[in-house]
Amino acid sequence: MRDESRKTGYADSISFPGTETEIMEILKFCKNENRKVTIQGARTGITAGAVPQGGHILNLTSMNRIEGLRYDSENDVFYITVQPGVLLADLRKAILHKDFETDGWQEHSLKALEIMKNSGAYFFPPDPTETSASIGGMVACNASGARSYRYGPTRNYIEGLRVVLPDGSALSLRRGKHKANGHNFRLVADTGRVIEGKFPEYTIPDIKNASGYYIRKDMDLIDLFIGSEGTLGIITQIELRLIKEPSEIWGLMFFFNKEDFAIEFVKALRKNKSAKSHIKTNDGSGTAEFSPAAIEYFNGDALKLLMDQKETNAAFSNIPYVDKRFNSAVYVEIHGDNEDEAMESMGEALERAERCGGCEPDTWVADTPQLMENMKLFRHAVPEVVNLLVDQLRRNDPNITKLGTDMAVPDDMLEEVMQMYRADLNHEGFNSVMFGHIGDNHIHVNILPKSIEEYEKGKELYKKWAKRVLDSGGTVAAEHGIGKLKVDFLRMMYGQGGIDGMKSIRKTFDPDSKLNEGNLF
């Protein structure tokens, strides 16, 4: 049994509950049998969070219903309630077409659906690369993706959770309803069980981050469970906030013949981010902000990897050709309320690119849904090829797992950390690629080891990088969480005192540490 990390595990038993009641019954059985429980969703994670270490697997893929809609007329906002096994791709499709399986829906949900059908387009912004991810898994690791540069991570769109605790009791959490008092917290389960304690006082970096429990003074307690990686309870129901979808979504791919030019372009895109550009709206007046939805990066090794696969692997033959003179690329996604606004933003991005060594004739423009789909295929091909090559490496040695960073740093450290990655990779002579969410200073460095010896050297290099990143105020996990593969990094980040504080929180909710053994700790 494995997930996308390529790490394997084993279990004594597995179940596929369809209801919250069945989950409670299974937990009682596991308690009587003294079995640990590993929670699984779609198994798209890359930190081995869903890989069991014995015991029982509680697989939530059968809990895949969209259960209802809610409309807030005062704020013109829709909320959608889903079970944890709903896949992101299926949710997007249902929202796009406003087509839902409504059996069992309550009257208020049916009325909200009628309002939605007569309204404009809405969407759920978080966009991990793997659209077959489950919503429960996205909540469990606070998933994000390319568009988090503008819209933020999954946490920003969670309004309600239903969580079953290991003893079979359940919590119903609504944003704004349950708050910590300083660092003290208190919750009451539906059985009357009182859960209370004190949060540790460690500091979470003020950057894109998915490392350990989210703790802040006077925090909303729903946020404790978002990103807790299944160590506090089992999420059985989720209410998501939808926002209005922009009418124009365009993608631009800029190419550069020097990586330093690409970095300068990223800095230029982020400069004066809140400054307004005057555009012609439909009525001939108005202003709009130049604020890209996504800023993504591909280094020369990533582009070469794609071109090699284009030539040798039929599955990637439709990838557009990239001239060999380019050794880096930056993808910029623009969201606009109308075509004029999108055109103005595109012009602004092109102007900034040309000041940094880019060239308009060499730029790819996707301004239709079909062209955008082709652009997404190119963007997503890099991690797909990496996964393919890792599987090939594992045929020679199954101990090799995916070896990729998930670190992010503050804005002023971007150039320094990029130079560090390049220098160390060149010194070691590793086959590697760098790509990812450079707008958030969040680059994935994937090493492709030729042997188990190189694999171990790569792990040591990652530890060196983690120390430097943490010294700069960064994080060891910006979007994928910790799982079972990065527990040493979490300890580096928060120290033993921080880890002990997190463990005390876990003991409060799960005294026997039954859930997702090996995750975080």
Short mmCIF file of C-alpha atoms in Angstrom, two decimals:
data_model
loop_
_atom_site.label_atom_id
_atom_site.label_comp_id
_atom_site.label_asym_id
_atom_site.label_seq_id
_atom_site.Cartn_x
_atom_site.Cartn_y
_atom_site.Cartn_z
CA MET A 1 0.00 0.00 0.00
CA ARG A 2 1.51 3.36 -1.02
CA ASP A 3 0.78 6.97 -1.92
CA GLU A 4 2.50 9.30 -4.41
CA SER A 5 5.62 9.42 -2.23
CA ARG A 6 6.31 5.88 -3.49
CA LYS A 7 6.84 4.75 0.11
CA THR A 8 5.07 1.45 0.85
CA GLY A 9 3.46 0.06 3.99
CA TYR A 10 1.17 -2.69 5.23
CA ALA A 11 -2.01 -3.11 7.25
CA ASP A 12 -3.93 -5.89 8.98
CA SER A 13 -7.36 -4.79 7.78
CA ILE A 14 -9.18 -2.15 5.74
CA SER A 15 -12.69 -0.66 5.66
CA PHE A 16 -14.61 1.67 3.35
CA PRO A 17 -17.25 3.41 5.48
CA GLY A 18 -20.05 5.30 3.76
CA THR A 19 -21.38 7.22 6.77
CA GLU A 20 -20.18 8.92 9.91
CA THR A 21 -22.00 6.29 11.99
CA GLU A 22 -20.04 3.53 10.31
CA ILE A 23 -16.80 5.37 11.11
CA MET A 24 -17.78 5.50 14.78
CA GLU A 25 -18.48 1.75 14.76
CA ILE A 26 -15.15 1.01 13.12
CA LEU A 27 -13.31 3.12 15.70
CA LYS A 28 -14.99 1.19 18.51
CA PHE A 29 -13.89 -2.07 16.88
CA CYS A 30 -10.31 -0.84 16.53
CA LYS A 31 -10.28 0.33 20.15
CA ASN A 32 -11.44 -3.10 21.35
CA GLU A 33 -8.83 -4.79 19.13
CA ASN A 34 -6.14 -2.27 20.15
CA ARG A 35 -5.46 -1.40 16.51
CA LYS A 36 -3.92 1.77 15.20
CA VAL A 37 -5.88 3.53 12.44
CA THR A 38 -4.49 5.08 9.26
CA ILE A 39 -6.86 7.42 7.42
CA GLN A 40 -6.76 7.35 3.65
CA GLY A 41 -8.34 9.49 0.96
CA ALA A 42 -7.24 9.53 -2.66
CA ARG A 43 -3.58 8.83 -1.73
CA THR A 44 -2.25 11.67 -3.86
CA GLY A 45 0.01 13.04 -1.10
CA ILE A 46 3.78 12.85 -1.44
CA THR A 47 4.83 12.66 2.22
CA ALA A 48 3.58 9.10 2.96
CA GLY A 49 0.84 10.47 5.22
CA ALA A 50 -1.61 7.79 4.01
CA VAL A 51 0.89 4.91 4.12
CA PRO A 52 -0.02 2.52 6.98
CA GLN A 53 2.38 1.04 9.52
CA GLY A 54 0.22 -1.91 10.45
CA GLY A 55 -3.20 -1.76 12.10
CA HIS A 56 -6.36 -0.75 10.25
CA ILE A 57 -6.90 1.41 7.18
CA LEU A 58 -9.96 3.66 7.28
CA ASN A 59 -10.44 4.52 3.61
CA LEU A 60 -12.84 7.41 2.99
CA THR A 61 -13.22 7.13 -0.78
CA SER A 62 -16.81 5.86 -0.44
CA MET A 63 -17.81 9.04 1.41
CA ASN A 64 -17.96 10.99 -1.84
CA ARG A 65 -21.30 12.82 -1.82
CA ILE A 66 -21.96 16.52 -2.21
CA GLU A 67 -24.53 16.98 0.53
CA GLY A 68 -25.96 20.45 0.00
CA LEU A 69 -25.66 24.15 -0.73
CA ARG A 70 -26.19 27.25 1.36
CA TYR A 71 -26.67 30.78 0.06
CA ASP A 72 -25.83 33.86 2.11
CA SER A 73 -27.95 36.53 0.41
CA GLU A 74 -26.57 39.34 2.58
CA ASN A 75 -23.02 38.77 1.31
CA ASP A 76 -23.92 37.06 -2.00
CA VAL A 77 -21.84 33.99 -1.14
CA PHE A 78 -22.47 30.29 -1.73
CA TYR A 79 -21.30 27.52 0.59
CA ILE A 80 -21.16 23.88 -0.42
CA THR A 81 -21.12 20.90 1.96
CA VAL A 82 -19.19 17.78 0.95
CA GLN A 83 -18.05 14.48 2.35
CA PRO A 84 -14.26 14.03 2.62
CA GLY A 85 -13.98 11.55 -0.26
CA VAL A 86 -15.25 13.97 -2.91
CA LEU A 87 -12.52 14.51 -5.50
CA LEU A 88 -11.43 18.00 -6.46
CA ALA A 89 -12.00 17.27 -10.16
CA ASP A 90 -15.57 16.09 -9.50
CA LEU A 91 -16.31 19.10 -7.30
CA ARG A 92 -15.04 21.49 -9.96
CA LYS A 93 -17.13 19.79 -12.63
CA ALA A 94 -20.30 19.93 -10.53
CA ILE A 95 -19.79 23.62 -9.70
CA LEU A 96 -18.92 24.53 -13.30
CA HIS A 97 -22.05 22.92 -14.74
CA LYS A 98 -24.19 23.62 -11.64
CA ASP A 99 -25.19 19.97 -11.88
CA PHE A 100 -25.48 18.09 -8.59
CA GLU A 101 -26.91 14.77 -7.44
CA THR A 102 -29.58 16.18 -5.13
CA ASP A 103 -31.03 13.02 -3.56
CA GLY A 104 -31.44 13.66 0.15
CA TRP A 105 -30.87 17.40 -0.11
CA GLN A 106 -32.84 19.62 2.25
CA GLU A 107 -35.21 22.28 0.98
CA HIS A 108 -32.84 25.18 1.68
CA SER A 109 -30.16 23.46 -0.43
CA LEU A 110 -32.53 23.01 -3.36
CA LYS A 111 -33.50 26.69 -3.15
CA ALA A 112 -29.82 27.69 -3.05
CA LEU A 113 -29.21 25.58 -6.17
CA GLU A 114 -31.95 27.43 -8.04
CA ILE A 115 -30.36 30.74 -7.07
CA MET A 116 -26.96 29.48 -8.21
CA LYS A 117 -28.34 28.41 -11.59
CA ASN A 118 -29.54 31.97 -12.15
CA SER A 119 -26.25 33.49 -10.97
CA GLY A 120 -22.83 33.90 -12.51
CA ALA A 121 -19.96 31.42 -12.26
CA TYR A 122 -18.44 30.45 -8.90
CA PHE A 123 -15.37 28.37 -8.05
CA PHE A 124 -13.27 26.82 -5.28
CA PRO A 125 -9.82 28.45 -5.70
CA PRO A 126 -7.31 25.95 -4.18
CA ASP A 127 -5.59 24.13 -7.04
CA PRO A 128 -3.12 21.38 -6.19
CA THR A 129 -1.49 19.92 -9.29
CA GLU A 130 -3.24 16.59 -8.80
CA THR A 131 -6.95 17.23 -9.36
CA SER A 132 -7.77 13.67 -8.26
CA ALA A 133 -6.97 14.79 -4.69
CA SER A 134 -9.83 14.35 -2.22
CA ILE A 135 -11.26 17.39 -0.42
CA GLY A 136 -10.69 15.68 2.93
CA GLY A 137 -7.03 15.19 2.09
CA MET A 138 -6.74 18.80 1.00
CA VAL A 139 -8.12 19.94 4.35
CA ALA A 140 -5.90 17.51 6.26
CA CYS A 141 -2.71 19.02 4.79
CA ASN A 142 -4.03 22.54 4.07
CA ALA A 143 -3.26 22.05 0.37
CA SER A 144 -2.55 24.96 -1.92
CA GLY A 145 -1.03 25.17 -5.40
CA ALA A 146 -0.19 27.66 -8.12
CA ARG A 147 -3.12 30.02 -7.46
CA SER A 148 -2.33 30.32 -3.77
CA TYR A 149 -0.19 33.33 -4.76
CA ARG A 150 -3.43 35.28 -5.10
CA TYR A 151 -6.09 33.23 -3.32
CA GLY A 152 -4.26 31.52 -0.47
CA PRO A 153 -4.49 27.88 0.70
CA THR A 154 -7.44 25.60 1.46
CA ARG A 155 -7.75 27.03 4.99
CA ASN A 156 -9.11 30.30 3.58
CA TYR A 157 -12.20 28.53 2.21
CA ILE A 158 -13.23 26.27 5.13
CA GLU A 159 -16.37 27.47 6.94
CA GLY A 160 -17.36 24.32 8.78
CA LEU A 161 -16.07 20.90 9.77
CA ARG A 162 -17.50 17.80 11.36
CA VAL A 163 -14.75 15.77 13.08
CA VAL A 164 -15.03 12.33 14.71
CA LEU A 165 -12.57 11.75 17.53
CA PRO A 166 -10.92 8.37 18.28
CA ASP A 167 -13.34 7.64 21.14
CA GLY A 168 -16.31 7.95 18.76
CA SER A 169 -17.47 11.37 19.93
CA ALA A 170 -17.79 14.17 17.37
CA LEU A 171 -17.19 17.90 17.10
CA SER A 172 -19.14 20.33 14.94
CA LEU A 173 -16.98 23.37 14.21
CA ARG A 174 -18.01 26.60 12.52
CA ARG A 175 -15.70 29.45 11.65
CA GLY A 176 -16.09 32.29 14.09
CA LYS A 177 -18.01 30.24 16.66
CA HIS A 178 -15.21 28.57 18.64
CA LYS A 179 -12.23 30.71 19.64
CA ALA A 180 -9.23 30.17 21.86
CA ASN A 181 -8.86 32.42 24.89
CA GLY A 182 -5.27 33.49 24.40
CA HIS A 183 -3.56 30.09 24.24
CA ASN A 184 -6.24 28.24 26.20
CA PHE A 185 -8.87 26.24 24.36
CA ARG A 186 -12.07 24.41 25.21
CA LEU A 187 -14.41 22.36 23.03
CA VAL A 188 -17.44 20.25 23.88
CA ALA A 189 -18.21 17.13 21.82
CA ASP A 190 -21.74 15.97 21.00
CA THR A 191 -21.45 13.36 23.78
CA GLY A 192 -20.77 16.07 26.37
CA ARG A 193 -17.07 15.23 26.52
CA VAL A 194 -15.08 18.36 27.36
CA ILE A 195 -11.76 18.78 25.56
CA GLU A 196 -9.59 21.53 26.96
CA GLY A 197 -5.96 22.45 27.27
CA LYS A 198 -3.30 25.02 26.51
CA PHE A 199 -1.52 25.58 23.21
CA PRO A 200 2.27 25.84 23.11
CA GLU A 201 3.63 29.27 22.24
CA TYR A 202 5.78 28.58 19.19
CA THR A 203 5.93 30.99 16.26
CA ILE A 204 4.55 30.10 12.82
CA PRO A 205 6.42 31.80 9.96
CA ASP A 206 4.40 34.48 8.21
CA ILE A 207 4.81 32.90 4.77
CA LYS A 208 3.18 30.07 2.84
CA ASN A 209 3.35 27.21 5.37
CA ALA A 210 1.95 23.73 6.05
CA SER A 211 4.23 22.54 8.85
CA GLY A 212 2.70 21.17 12.05
CA TYR A 213 -0.31 22.42 13.99
CA TYR A 214 -1.57 25.91 13.25
CA ILE A 215 -1.31 27.81 16.55
CA ARG A 216 -1.98 31.49 17.17
CA LYS A 217 -3.18 33.53 20.12
CA ASP A 218 -6.99 33.81 20.24
CA MET A 219 -7.21 31.65 17.12
CA ASP A 220 -10.33 30.20 15.55
CA LEU A 221 -10.29 26.58 16.69
CA ILE A 222 -11.47 25.25 13.33
CA ASP A 223 -7.97 26.10 12.08
CA LEU A 224 -6.36 23.61 14.46
CA PHE A 225 -7.81 20.72 12.46
CA ILE A 226 -6.95 22.15 9.04
CA GLY A 227 -3.45 20.89 8.32
CA SER A 228 -3.36 18.48 11.28
CA GLU A 229 -2.75 15.54 8.90
CA GLY A 230 -5.33 13.25 10.48
CA THR A 231 -3.66 13.15 13.90
CA LEU A 232 -6.47 14.79 15.90
CA GLY A 233 -9.63 13.33 14.40
CA ILE A 234 -11.34 12.10 11.25
CA ILE A 235 -12.96 14.76 9.09
CA THR A 236 -16.39 13.53 8.01
CA GLN A 237 -18.02 16.67 6.62
CA ILE A 238 -16.69 19.92 5.17
CA GLU A 239 -18.41 23.18 4.29
CA LEU A 240 -16.52 25.17 1.65
CA ARG A 241 -16.88 28.81 0.64
CA LEU A 242 -17.13 29.46 -3.08
CA ILE A 243 -16.18 32.77 -4.67
CA LYS A 244 -17.12 34.39 -7.95
CA GLU A 245 -15.04 33.13 -10.84
CA PRO A 246 -13.36 35.72 -13.05
CA SER A 247 -14.80 35.83 -16.55
CA GLU A 248 -11.34 35.84 -18.15
CA ILE A 249 -8.55 33.43 -17.19
CA TRP A 250 -5.43 33.72 -19.34
CA GLY A 251 -2.02 32.09 -19.13
CA LEU A 252 1.33 33.49 -20.28
CA MET A 253 4.60 31.54 -20.52
CA PHE A 254 7.71 33.71 -20.65
CA PHE A 255 11.09 32.28 -21.65
CA PHE A 256 14.55 33.55 -20.71
CA ASN A 257 18.08 32.56 -21.72
CA LYS A 258 19.45 33.30 -18.24
CA GLU A 259 17.97 32.10 -14.96
CA ASP A 260 18.91 35.40 -13.32
CA PHE A 261 16.64 37.18 -15.82
CA ALA A 262 13.74 34.96 -14.76
CA ILE A 263 14.33 35.80 -11.08
CA GLU A 264 14.41 39.52 -11.90
CA PHE A 265 11.12 39.12 -13.76
CA VAL A 266 9.51 37.47 -10.73
CA LYS A 267 10.65 40.36 -8.56
CA ALA A 268 9.28 42.80 -11.14
CA LEU A 269 5.90 41.02 -11.16
CA ARG A 270 5.68 41.32 -7.39
CA LYS A 271 6.84 44.95 -7.25
CA ASN A 272 4.08 47.44 -6.47
CA LYS A 273 1.69 44.51 -6.35
CA SER A 274 -1.15 46.64 -5.04
CA ALA A 275 -0.62 49.52 -7.47
CA LYS A 276 -3.58 50.07 -9.76
CA SER A 277 -3.53 50.03 -13.55
CA HIS A 278 -6.17 52.13 -15.31
CA ILE A 279 -8.14 50.15 -17.86
CA LYS A 280 -11.16 50.63 -20.03
CA THR A 281 -14.12 48.81 -18.53
CA ASN A 282 -17.32 48.07 -20.38
CA ASP A 283 -18.67 51.52 -19.53
CA GLY A 284 -15.37 53.21 -20.44
CA SER A 285 -14.11 53.88 -16.92
CA GLY A 286 -12.75 52.13 -13.84
CA THR A 287 -9.56 50.74 -12.33
CA ALA A 288 -8.22 47.27 -11.71
CA GLU A 289 -5.27 45.89 -9.79
CA PHE A 290 -2.42 44.14 -11.55
CA SER A 291 -2.19 41.03 -9.39
CA PRO A 292 -1.34 37.72 -11.08
CA ALA A 293 -3.21 34.68 -9.83
CA ALA A 294 -0.11 32.49 -10.22
CA ILE A 295 3.62 32.91 -10.83
CA GLU A 296 5.33 29.59 -11.61
CA TYR A 297 8.94 28.72 -12.48
CA PHE A 298 10.76 26.08 -14.55
CA ASN A 299 14.55 25.92 -14.64
CA GLY A 300 16.63 24.79 -17.61
CA ASP A 301 16.86 21.20 -16.37
CA ALA A 302 13.07 21.00 -16.14
CA LEU A 303 12.66 22.29 -19.72
CA LYS A 304 15.31 19.84 -20.99
CA LEU A 305 13.61 16.98 -19.18
CA LEU A 306 10.33 17.79 -20.93
CA MET A 307 11.95 18.05 -24.35
CA ASP A 308 13.72 14.70 -23.81
CA GLN A 309 10.39 13.09 -22.97
CA LYS A 310 8.73 14.77 -25.95
CA GLU A 311 11.24 13.03 -28.22
CA THR A 312 11.23 9.60 -26.56
CA ASN A 313 7.86 9.13 -24.84
CA ALA A 314 4.65 9.19 -26.87
CA ALA A 315 2.66 10.20 -23.78
CA PHE A 316 4.35 13.61 -23.87
CA SER A 317 4.58 14.09 -27.63
CA ASN A 318 1.96 16.86 -27.64
CA ILE A 319 3.96 19.13 -25.35
CA PRO A 320 4.87 22.31 -27.25
CA TYR A 321 8.47 22.62 -28.38
CA VAL A 322 10.83 24.82 -26.36
CA ASP A 323 13.87 26.22 -28.15
CA LYS A 324 17.18 25.02 -26.70
CA ARG A 325 18.41 28.60 -26.27
CA PHE A 326 16.04 29.05 -23.32
CA ASN A 327 17.12 27.79 -19.92
CA SER A 328 14.25 29.03 -17.76
CA ALA A 329 10.58 29.90 -17.98
CA VAL A 330 8.03 31.77 -15.86
CA TYR A 331 4.30 31.08 -16.11
CA VAL A 332 1.96 33.92 -15.19
CA GLU A 333 -1.79 33.43 -14.83
CA ILE A 334 -4.09 36.44 -15.19
CA HIS A 335 -7.66 36.66 -13.88
CA GLY A 336 -9.87 39.49 -15.06
CA ASP A 337 -13.49 40.53 -14.78
CA ASN A 338 -13.60 41.35 -18.49
CA GLU A 339 -11.49 41.08 -21.63
CA ASP A 340 -10.23 44.67 -21.41
CA GLU A 341 -8.95 44.09 -17.88
CA ALA A 342 -7.21 40.85 -18.87
CA MET A 343 -5.66 42.55 -21.91
CA GLU A 344 -4.36 45.39 -19.74
CA SER A 345 -2.82 42.93 -17.27
CA MET A 346 -1.22 40.96 -20.10
CA GLY A 347 0.31 44.15 -21.46
CA GLU A 348 1.67 45.02 -18.02
CA ALA A 349 3.24 41.56 -17.66
CA LEU A 350 4.78 41.72 -21.15
CA GLU A 351 6.26 45.14 -20.42
CA ARG A 352 7.85 43.92 -17.20
CA ALA A 353 9.19 40.80 -18.93
CA GLU A 354 10.86 42.80 -21.70
CA ARG A 355 12.60 44.98 -19.10
CA CYS A 356 14.08 41.75 -17.66
CA GLY A 357 15.33 40.14 -20.88
CA GLY A 358 12.13 38.55 -22.13
CA CYS A 359 10.77 38.88 -25.65
CA GLU A 360 7.12 39.16 -26.69
CA PRO A 361 7.46 37.00 -29.87
CA ASP A 362 8.84 34.15 -27.75
CA THR A 363 5.98 34.32 -25.24
CA TRP A 364 3.15 31.79 -25.28
CA VAL A 365 -0.32 33.25 -24.77
CA ALA A 366 -3.35 31.17 -23.78
CA ASP A 367 -6.51 33.29 -23.90
CA THR A 368 -9.13 30.59 -24.54
CA PRO A 369 -10.22 27.60 -22.42
CA GLN A 370 -8.64 25.15 -24.90
CA LEU A 371 -5.32 26.97 -24.98
CA MET A 372 -5.41 27.19 -21.17
CA GLU A 373 -5.90 23.42 -20.99
CA ASN A 374 -2.82 22.94 -23.19
CA MET A 375 -0.84 25.29 -20.96
CA LYS A 376 -1.87 23.29 -17.89
CA LEU A 377 -0.68 20.09 -19.55
CA PHE A 378 2.75 21.66 -19.99
CA ARG A 379 2.86 22.94 -16.40
CA HIS A 380 1.83 19.61 -14.92
CA ALA A 381 4.09 17.50 -17.12
CA VAL A 382 7.20 18.15 -15.01
CA PRO A 383 5.98 16.43 -11.80
CA GLU A 384 4.42 13.67 -13.93
CA VAL A 385 7.76 12.94 -15.59
CA VAL A 386 9.55 13.06 -12.23
CA ASN A 387 7.10 10.48 -10.82
CA LEU A 388 7.63 8.30 -13.88
CA LEU A 389 11.41 8.41 -13.51
CA VAL A 390 11.23 7.72 -9.77
CA ASP A 391 9.18 4.59 -10.51
CA GLN A 392 11.87 3.48 -12.95
CA LEU A 393 14.58 4.05 -10.33
CA ARG A 394 12.63 2.01 -7.80
CA ARG A 395 12.81 -1.04 -10.04
CA ASN A 396 16.53 -1.16 -9.24
CA ASP A 397 16.08 -0.25 -5.57
CA PRO A 398 12.62 -0.11 -3.91
CA ASN A 399 14.10 1.86 -0.98
CA ILE A 400 14.24 4.97 -3.16
CA THR A 401 11.28 7.32 -2.69
CA LYS A 402 10.45 10.64 -4.27
CA LEU A 403 13.08 13.15 -3.18
CA GLY A 404 11.70 16.68 -3.47
CA THR A 405 11.80 19.83 -1.39
CA ASP A 406 8.74 21.75 -0.25
CA MET A 407 10.52 24.69 1.38
CA ALA A 408 9.63 28.38 1.18
CA VAL A 409 11.44 31.52 2.31
CA PRO A 410 10.64 35.22 2.84
CA ASP A 411 10.73 37.50 -0.21
CA ASP A 412 14.18 38.92 0.49
CA MET A 413 15.73 35.42 0.53
CA LEU A 414 14.58 34.22 -2.89
CA GLU A 415 17.78 34.98 -4.82
CA GLU A 416 20.03 33.62 -2.10
CA VAL A 417 18.17 30.32 -1.75
CA MET A 418 18.05 29.84 -5.53
CA GLN A 419 21.83 30.38 -5.72
CA MET A 420 22.28 27.86 -2.90
CA TYR A 421 20.22 25.22 -4.70
CA ARG A 422 22.09 25.71 -7.99
CA ALA A 423 25.56 25.71 -6.45
CA ASP A 424 25.02 22.58 -4.35
CA LEU A 425 23.36 20.62 -7.16
CA ASN A 426 26.19 21.49 -9.55
CA HIS A 427 28.82 20.59 -6.96
CA GLU A 428 27.27 17.18 -6.31
CA GLY A 429 26.56 16.50 -9.98
CA PHE A 430 23.00 15.37 -9.28
CA ASN A 431 20.38 14.92 -11.97
CA SER A 432 17.64 17.27 -10.83
CA VAL A 433 14.90 19.71 -11.78
CA MET A 434 13.64 22.88 -10.14
CA PHE A 435 10.11 24.14 -10.65
CA GLY A 436 7.13 25.46 -8.75
CA HIS A 437 5.50 28.35 -7.00
CA ILE A 438 8.18 31.02 -7.22
CA GLY A 439 5.67 33.80 -6.55
CA ASP A 440 5.54 32.48 -2.98
CA ASN A 441 9.33 31.81 -2.95
CA HIS A 442 8.36 28.14 -2.92
CA ILE A 443 10.46 26.04 -5.30
CA HIS A 444 10.35 22.27 -5.59
CA VAL A 445 13.83 20.81 -6.07
CA ASN A 446 13.54 17.19 -7.22
CA ILE A 447 16.70 15.07 -7.21
CA LEU A 448 16.74 12.00 -9.46
CA PRO A 449 19.37 9.74 -7.87
CA LYS A 450 21.24 7.18 -9.93
CA SER A 451 21.72 4.90 -6.91
CA ILE A 452 20.79 4.43 -3.27
CA GLU A 453 24.10 6.09 -2.40
CA GLU A 454 23.10 9.23 -4.30
CA TYR A 455 19.67 9.03 -2.71
CA GLU A 456 21.19 9.13 0.78
CA LYS A 457 23.50 12.00 -0.22
CA GLY A 458 20.46 13.86 -1.54
CA LYS A 459 18.68 13.45 1.79
CA GLU A 460 21.68 14.90 3.60
CA LEU A 461 21.76 17.83 1.20
CA TYR A 462 18.09 18.50 1.93
CA LYS A 463 18.88 18.66 5.65
CA LYS A 464 21.58 21.24 4.95
CA TRP A 465 19.13 23.30 2.91
CA ALA A 466 16.46 23.00 5.58
CA LYS A 467 18.78 24.48 8.18
CA ARG A 468 19.60 27.46 5.96
CA VAL A 469 15.94 27.98 5.06
CA LEU A 470 14.89 27.88 8.72
CA ASP A 471 17.68 30.28 9.71
CA SER A 472 16.20 32.73 7.18
CA GLY A 473 12.69 32.54 8.66
CA GLY A 474 11.39 29.99 6.16
CA THR A 475 9.48 26.73 6.40
CA VAL A 476 10.31 23.10 5.63
CA ALA A 477 6.83 22.37 4.26
CA ALA A 478 4.94 25.05 2.39
CA GLU A 479 2.09 22.97 0.95
CA HIS A 480 2.55 19.19 1.19
CA GLY A 481 2.68 18.80 4.95
CA ILE A 482 5.08 16.68 6.99
CA GLY A 483 3.64 13.16 6.82
CA LYS A 484 6.11 10.42 7.73
CA LEU A 485 9.00 11.58 5.55
CA LYS A 486 9.78 14.99 7.08
CA VAL A 487 9.41 14.47 10.82
CA ASP A 488 13.10 15.33 11.35
CA PHE A 489 12.57 18.58 9.47
CA LEU A 490 9.60 19.48 11.70
CA ARG A 491 11.79 18.99 14.76
CA MET A 492 14.45 21.21 13.19
CA MET A 493 11.80 23.87 12.60
CA TYR A 494 10.19 24.01 16.04
CA GLY A 495 12.73 22.34 18.31
CA GLN A 496 11.98 19.58 20.79
CA GLY A 497 9.96 21.99 22.91
CA GLY A 498 7.65 22.75 20.01
CA ILE A 499 7.28 19.06 19.17
CA ASP A 500 6.48 18.24 22.80
CA GLY A 501 3.84 20.98 22.76
CA MET A 502 2.25 19.53 19.61
CA LYS A 503 2.28 16.06 21.14
CA SER A 504 0.45 17.37 24.19
CA ILE A 505 -2.29 18.74 21.92
CA ARG A 506 -2.54 15.38 20.18
CA LYS A 507 -2.84 13.56 23.53
CA THR A 508 -5.73 15.84 24.46
CA PHE A 509 -7.77 14.70 21.45
CA ASP A 510 -6.28 11.22 20.95
CA PRO A 511 -4.94 9.98 24.33
CA ASP A 512 -3.75 6.65 22.92
CA SER A 513 -2.21 8.15 19.75
CA LYS A 514 -4.28 5.79 17.61
CA LEU A 515 -4.70 7.97 14.52
CA ASN A 516 -2.17 8.19 11.68
CA GLU A 517 0.80 6.89 13.62
CA GLY A 518 4.07 8.26 12.26
CA ASN A 519 2.62 11.50 10.86
CA LEU A 520 4.28 14.66 12.24
CA PHE A 521 6.01 12.79 15.08
#
